[in-house]
Amino acid sequence: MITLKINGQDHNVDVEPDMPLLWVLRDKLGMTGTKFGCGIAQCGACTVQINGVATRSCVTPAAAVVGAEIKTIEALTDSGNSVIQKAWIDHEVPQCGYCQPGMMMAADALLKDNPHPTDEDINAAITNICRCGTYPRVRKAIHAAANNT
Amino acid sequence: MNDMPKLDLSRRSFLLTSSLVSGTFVLGFHFPAAAAAAQDTEVNAWVVISPDNSVVVRVAHSEMGQGSMTALAMLVAEELNADWSTVRTEFVDPRENIKRNKVYGGMATVGSRAVRSSHQYLRNAGAGAREMLVAAAAQRLKVPATELVAANSTITHAASKRTLTYGDVAAAAAKLTPPAKVELKDPATWTIAGKPTKRLDIADKVHAKPVYAIDVMLPDMVHAAIVQSPVFGGKLKSHDETAIKNHKGIVQVVPLEDAIAVVADSYWAAQRAVKAIPVTWDDGANGKVSSASIAEFINSGLNQPEAPATRNDGDVKASLAKAAKVIEATYRVPFLSHAPMETQNATVRFSGDIVEVWAPTQNTESVMSAAAQAAGVDPLKVVVHPTFSGGGFGRRGGGGGTTDYIEQATKIAKAVGKPVKLIWSREEDIQHDYYRPISAAKFTAGLDAQGNIVAWNTRIAGQTILSTSAPKAIKDNMDAGFLVAFTDNPYAVENVKVDYAMRNTHVHVGYWRSVNHSQNGYFRECFFDEVAKAAGQDPYEMRRKYLAKAPKQLAVLDTVAKAAEWGKPLPKGMWRGIAQVDGYDSFVAAVAEISLNPDGSPKVHRIVTAIDPGYAVNPDSIKGQMEGAVVWAMSAALYDEITIKDGRVEQGNFDTYPVLRMHEMPIVDVHVVPSGGFWGGVGEPGAPPVAPAIANAMLAATGKPIRSLPIVRRNAATV
């Protein structure tokens, strides 16, 4: 049994220590906002924040984040309209929507770290894959959110 | 934990899906609350009015991000004169389409057809419902219907200053006979359709509310992972379960004919175990096939003397013999994978004699039939729960084997006796796709002394999609669909031959966003630039000359040329390329602006693109589709290829099948220029001009044509 602090709440889970955080969230805790896309830290659909840092949960063993502050898309949503989410709605960013929770968690971490990112900063920080091709709107929405903070 | 309540068959069947949704389990589209559902009034098959005067529009197509759900509702609401702010949508249960004698037509969401195949019946439905509501109001108010005005879901009798809402008269209207014929609005008078409109699915998606099929959680549900025969057509020969006897959480191993599945208490445990089981496969006849052997096979098609033709105008042979200059070139494209972000998955639950399915799909009817067949039940016993699809791009169209994951999940759930969620790993997804076919084009064109094109010969050699989807439909070694953009080549040349040497491999092929237009548009538009170069002419001006009798193509070509300031010198180290490809009844052109990286690969700075879809139902959604098509096409143009070794796919994940990311994203400047009078698709036609525009900019930059894709792997030093 390990204890994970997710969105400010402690969760006791009976899992093997090397089970990736992604599957603890999804299959053990029913927190399905965090998505599976590749399983090898390529696509970023599984992005959460660990102590404020955007992290790919599909390759993060549960045991490695015991004691850390884990933040998922559910926290962003529960906070009401976050600046990021408002910008995402204003710019109609999602198409299929599947990669967007990971995209928004990465963008949220970026803005916390760098409130006014340049295009180059965005290029460096947003490495998530979107097959629908929402990148132009993701970029616009991040700039818009930066101007609203 | 969000658990689905048990199936309750007492509700009226149409709203069955909503009755399964608990308050905490939002599906991302709005269902009437179960209590209110009983009082909702169905005016016709598409229009349901709630007592609070809100409107539910039934949508028969899938929503995978392309915006159909909103656009289709807009068309109904427009003719209905509904208050758009109260419009919600509800996906059609495919069983209803059977029960109602196919009133919703085909529900497959493929071929950019959602709007273009259903606009007529949707507008008729909206107008018909409006007339019935007005007729009911006329009876209630005892005035002639002609004295009533319906607007914003309200009917007004101006003379007596009386109003009734649609909700007030819906029940009475539903009892009236539907009008035999309705008059549709002049699109010039539209107030909802044609205006940029917020998509109905955006806010929920941003708040991560939609439950995609992969997110479904059911009581007692177990998780399945699968490994399929690596060689297409291979079979499972033997496997050794003892290898996983120490694994925790294993429920059952389920061998299938061509795959092995492990069921466990989490997907991770299942996936780890299925990878650990030693398996022997019977590869069948194709265990030695490689990309090299396939290339030889394609070449034999390029070089065979005669092949079935779709065009043979004038005398190509004689004209080439007389030509002042002859240009020859061979172009090639590889197999391509769809790789939608939500991998193939399906959750299946047997509830009494009912089979419930949740799965990402472009075609709920095909899910119904596939599950019915795998379970051995009547299709009317299958409940397909609607979910948004995390991409589709043709992989989940429902035909030609593309319901494989539905059938597997159904068989596994039946074997295990519990609800099962099957998820394909990304590797299974990329290695068991229905790929964009491999193809090649061999061109010969002749120019006269003045630089006019006197003959154009096109030989295509490649694998028809029919070889996988409908082999029996192949007649006389021809699939005319494989020759689109050539048979209907809009460039006016007198002597033209187009023929096809079919070369079908064992690799599964299918419909990949923009389908045969994707490779043929690239072949044609790049060869056109080679011809223009040989003729010493500007590629834009030369296109204009040969499109003189193709005004729609010419208009979008001119739009992008003007927007990109074609002809105006670019800064040093920058080059432009142009291309135009019509398809899916829409007209599209693109200009690419590039520079070259030190390794010779292109850096794309800007794509200017224009689409004329005839009527543009939701222009901002169309803009999004065009942006997405640029990303889709650039991934393929620069990086993507599926190669074969020992009969199996060599790529497995995004490390070996790289796709475009943010840092490579050019500025995309989209011009939506609807000219009216026709209904073109928007999901796919944006893609085909992008690769040739980039390749043509490379030709301008280096003087060397890009005759095979992907550019980065084949033509530049980098990988």
Short mmCIF file of C-alpha atoms in Angstrom, two decimals, chain A:
data_model
loop_
_atom_site.label_atom_id
_atom_site.label_comp_id
_atom_site.label_asym_id
_atom_site.label_seq_id
_atom_site.Cartn_x
_atom_site.Cartn_y
_atom_site.Cartn_z
CA MET A 1 0.00 0.00 0.00
CA ILE A 2 1.37 3.38 -0.94
CA THR A 3 -0.01 6.87 -0.42
CA LEU A 4 -0.16 9.37 -3.25
CA LYS A 5 -1.07 13.02 -2.79
CA ILE A 6 -3.18 13.89 -5.78
CA ASN A 7 -4.78 17.31 -6.16
CA GLY A 8 -4.23 17.98 -2.49
CA GLN A 9 -5.81 14.75 -1.28
CA ASP A 10 -4.10 11.62 0.01
CA HIS A 11 -5.06 8.38 -1.76
CA ASN A 12 -4.02 4.99 -0.42
CA VAL A 13 -3.56 2.54 -3.25
CA ASP A 14 -2.60 -1.12 -3.20
CA VAL A 15 -0.41 -1.37 -6.28
CA GLU A 16 2.96 -2.73 -7.28
CA PRO A 17 5.55 0.02 -6.81
CA ASP A 18 6.55 0.07 -10.47
CA MET A 19 3.00 0.51 -11.77
CA PRO A 20 3.04 3.73 -13.77
CA LEU A 21 1.19 6.66 -12.24
CA LEU A 22 -0.99 6.86 -15.37
CA TRP A 23 -2.56 3.48 -14.69
CA VAL A 24 -2.90 4.12 -10.97
CA LEU A 25 -4.85 7.26 -11.83
CA ARG A 26 -6.97 5.64 -14.52
CA ASP A 27 -7.55 2.06 -13.44
CA LYS A 28 -7.23 2.27 -9.66
CA LEU A 29 -8.62 5.76 -8.91
CA GLY A 30 -10.98 6.24 -11.88
CA MET A 31 -9.38 9.58 -12.73
CA THR A 32 -9.64 9.20 -16.48
CA GLY A 33 -8.99 12.79 -17.54
CA THR A 34 -5.31 11.83 -17.90
CA LYS A 35 -5.03 9.89 -21.16
CA PHE A 36 -3.00 7.00 -22.53
CA GLY A 37 -1.44 7.69 -25.91
CA CYS A 38 1.85 5.85 -26.37
CA GLY A 39 3.22 4.39 -23.13
CA ILE A 40 6.78 5.53 -23.85
CA ALA A 41 6.74 9.23 -22.90
CA GLN A 42 6.53 10.33 -26.53
CA CYS A 43 3.10 11.88 -26.96
CA GLY A 44 2.32 13.66 -23.70
CA ALA A 45 -1.37 12.69 -23.55
CA CYS A 46 -0.62 11.46 -20.01
CA THR A 47 0.95 14.72 -18.81
CA VAL A 48 0.40 15.59 -15.14
CA GLN A 49 2.32 17.93 -12.88
CA ILE A 50 4.68 16.57 -10.25
CA ASN A 51 5.64 19.35 -7.84
CA GLY A 52 4.64 21.78 -10.58
CA VAL A 53 6.70 20.15 -13.32
CA ALA A 54 4.94 18.76 -16.39
CA THR A 55 5.64 15.04 -16.30
CA ARG A 56 4.66 12.06 -18.45
CA SER A 57 2.83 9.79 -16.07
CA CYS A 58 2.98 6.73 -18.35
CA VAL A 59 6.63 6.14 -17.46
CA THR A 60 6.55 7.49 -13.90
CA PRO A 61 6.46 4.64 -11.38
CA ALA A 62 3.94 5.20 -8.60
CA ALA A 63 6.59 4.60 -5.95
CA ALA A 64 8.70 7.42 -7.36
CA VAL A 65 6.07 10.06 -6.62
CA VAL A 66 5.19 9.11 -3.05
CA GLY A 67 5.33 12.35 -1.09
CA ALA A 68 5.17 14.54 -4.18
CA GLU A 69 2.39 16.99 -5.06
CA ILE A 70 0.62 15.38 -8.01
CA LYS A 71 -1.72 17.59 -10.00
CA THR A 72 -4.03 16.28 -12.73
CA ILE A 73 -6.45 17.86 -15.20
CA GLU A 74 -9.24 17.24 -12.69
CA ALA A 75 -7.67 19.87 -10.41
CA LEU A 76 -7.48 22.40 -13.22
CA THR A 77 -11.15 21.82 -13.93
CA ASP A 78 -12.25 21.82 -10.29
CA SER A 79 -10.62 25.20 -9.84
CA GLY A 80 -13.36 26.62 -12.06
CA ASN A 81 -12.39 28.32 -15.29
CA SER A 82 -8.62 28.35 -15.12
CA VAL A 83 -6.91 30.95 -17.29
CA ILE A 84 -5.68 28.16 -19.53
CA GLN A 85 -9.10 26.60 -19.91
CA LYS A 86 -10.75 29.94 -20.62
CA ALA A 87 -8.24 30.62 -23.39
CA TRP A 88 -8.77 27.09 -24.73
CA ILE A 89 -12.51 27.71 -24.94
CA ASP A 90 -12.16 31.20 -26.43
CA HIS A 91 -9.89 29.91 -29.18
CA GLU A 92 -11.86 26.69 -29.74
CA VAL A 93 -8.65 24.71 -29.42
CA PRO A 94 -9.81 21.07 -29.20
CA GLN A 95 -10.88 18.98 -32.13
CA CYS A 96 -11.21 15.36 -30.99
CA GLY A 97 -10.09 16.63 -27.58
CA TYR A 98 -8.26 13.50 -26.54
CA CYS A 99 -4.76 15.01 -26.21
CA GLN A 100 -5.99 18.26 -24.73
CA PRO A 101 -5.83 17.45 -21.00
CA GLY A 102 -2.13 16.67 -21.43
CA MET A 103 -1.68 19.76 -23.58
CA MET A 104 -3.34 21.97 -20.97
CA MET A 105 -1.32 20.49 -18.10
CA ALA A 106 1.86 21.18 -20.03
CA ALA A 107 0.70 24.72 -20.86
CA ASP A 108 -0.34 25.37 -17.26
CA ALA A 109 3.10 24.30 -16.02
CA LEU A 110 4.77 26.47 -18.64
CA LEU A 111 2.86 29.58 -17.59
CA LYS A 112 3.57 28.98 -13.90
CA ASP A 113 7.25 28.82 -14.76
CA ASN A 114 7.30 31.50 -17.43
CA PRO A 115 4.26 33.82 -17.34
CA HIS A 116 5.01 35.38 -20.74
CA PRO A 117 6.51 32.70 -22.98
CA THR A 118 7.80 33.49 -26.45
CA ASP A 119 7.03 31.26 -29.43
CA GLU A 120 10.39 29.61 -28.87
CA ASP A 121 9.57 28.97 -25.21
CA ILE A 122 6.30 27.37 -26.30
CA ASN A 123 8.11 25.23 -28.86
CA ALA A 124 10.49 23.99 -26.20
CA ALA A 125 7.86 23.30 -23.55
CA ILE A 126 4.95 21.91 -25.55
CA THR A 127 6.22 18.64 -26.98
CA ASN A 128 2.83 16.92 -26.87
CA ILE A 129 1.46 15.25 -29.98
CA CYS A 130 -1.92 16.21 -31.44
CA ARG A 131 -2.93 14.25 -34.55
CA CYS A 132 -5.92 16.51 -35.25
CA GLY A 133 -3.44 19.36 -35.66
CA THR A 134 -4.51 21.91 -33.05
CA TYR A 135 -0.99 23.32 -32.64
CA PRO A 136 -1.76 26.78 -34.13
CA ARG A 137 -4.62 27.27 -31.69
CA VAL A 138 -2.67 25.85 -28.75
CA ARG A 139 -0.02 28.49 -29.42
CA LYS A 140 -2.59 31.29 -29.69
CA ALA A 141 -4.38 30.15 -26.55
CA ILE A 142 -1.14 30.05 -24.52
CA HIS A 143 -0.31 33.60 -25.59
CA ALA A 144 -3.85 34.70 -24.76
CA ALA A 145 -3.70 33.04 -21.35
CA ALA A 146 -0.34 34.71 -20.71
CA ASN A 147 -1.90 38.08 -21.40
CA ASN A 148 -4.71 37.35 -18.97
CA THR A 149 -2.54 36.48 -15.99
#
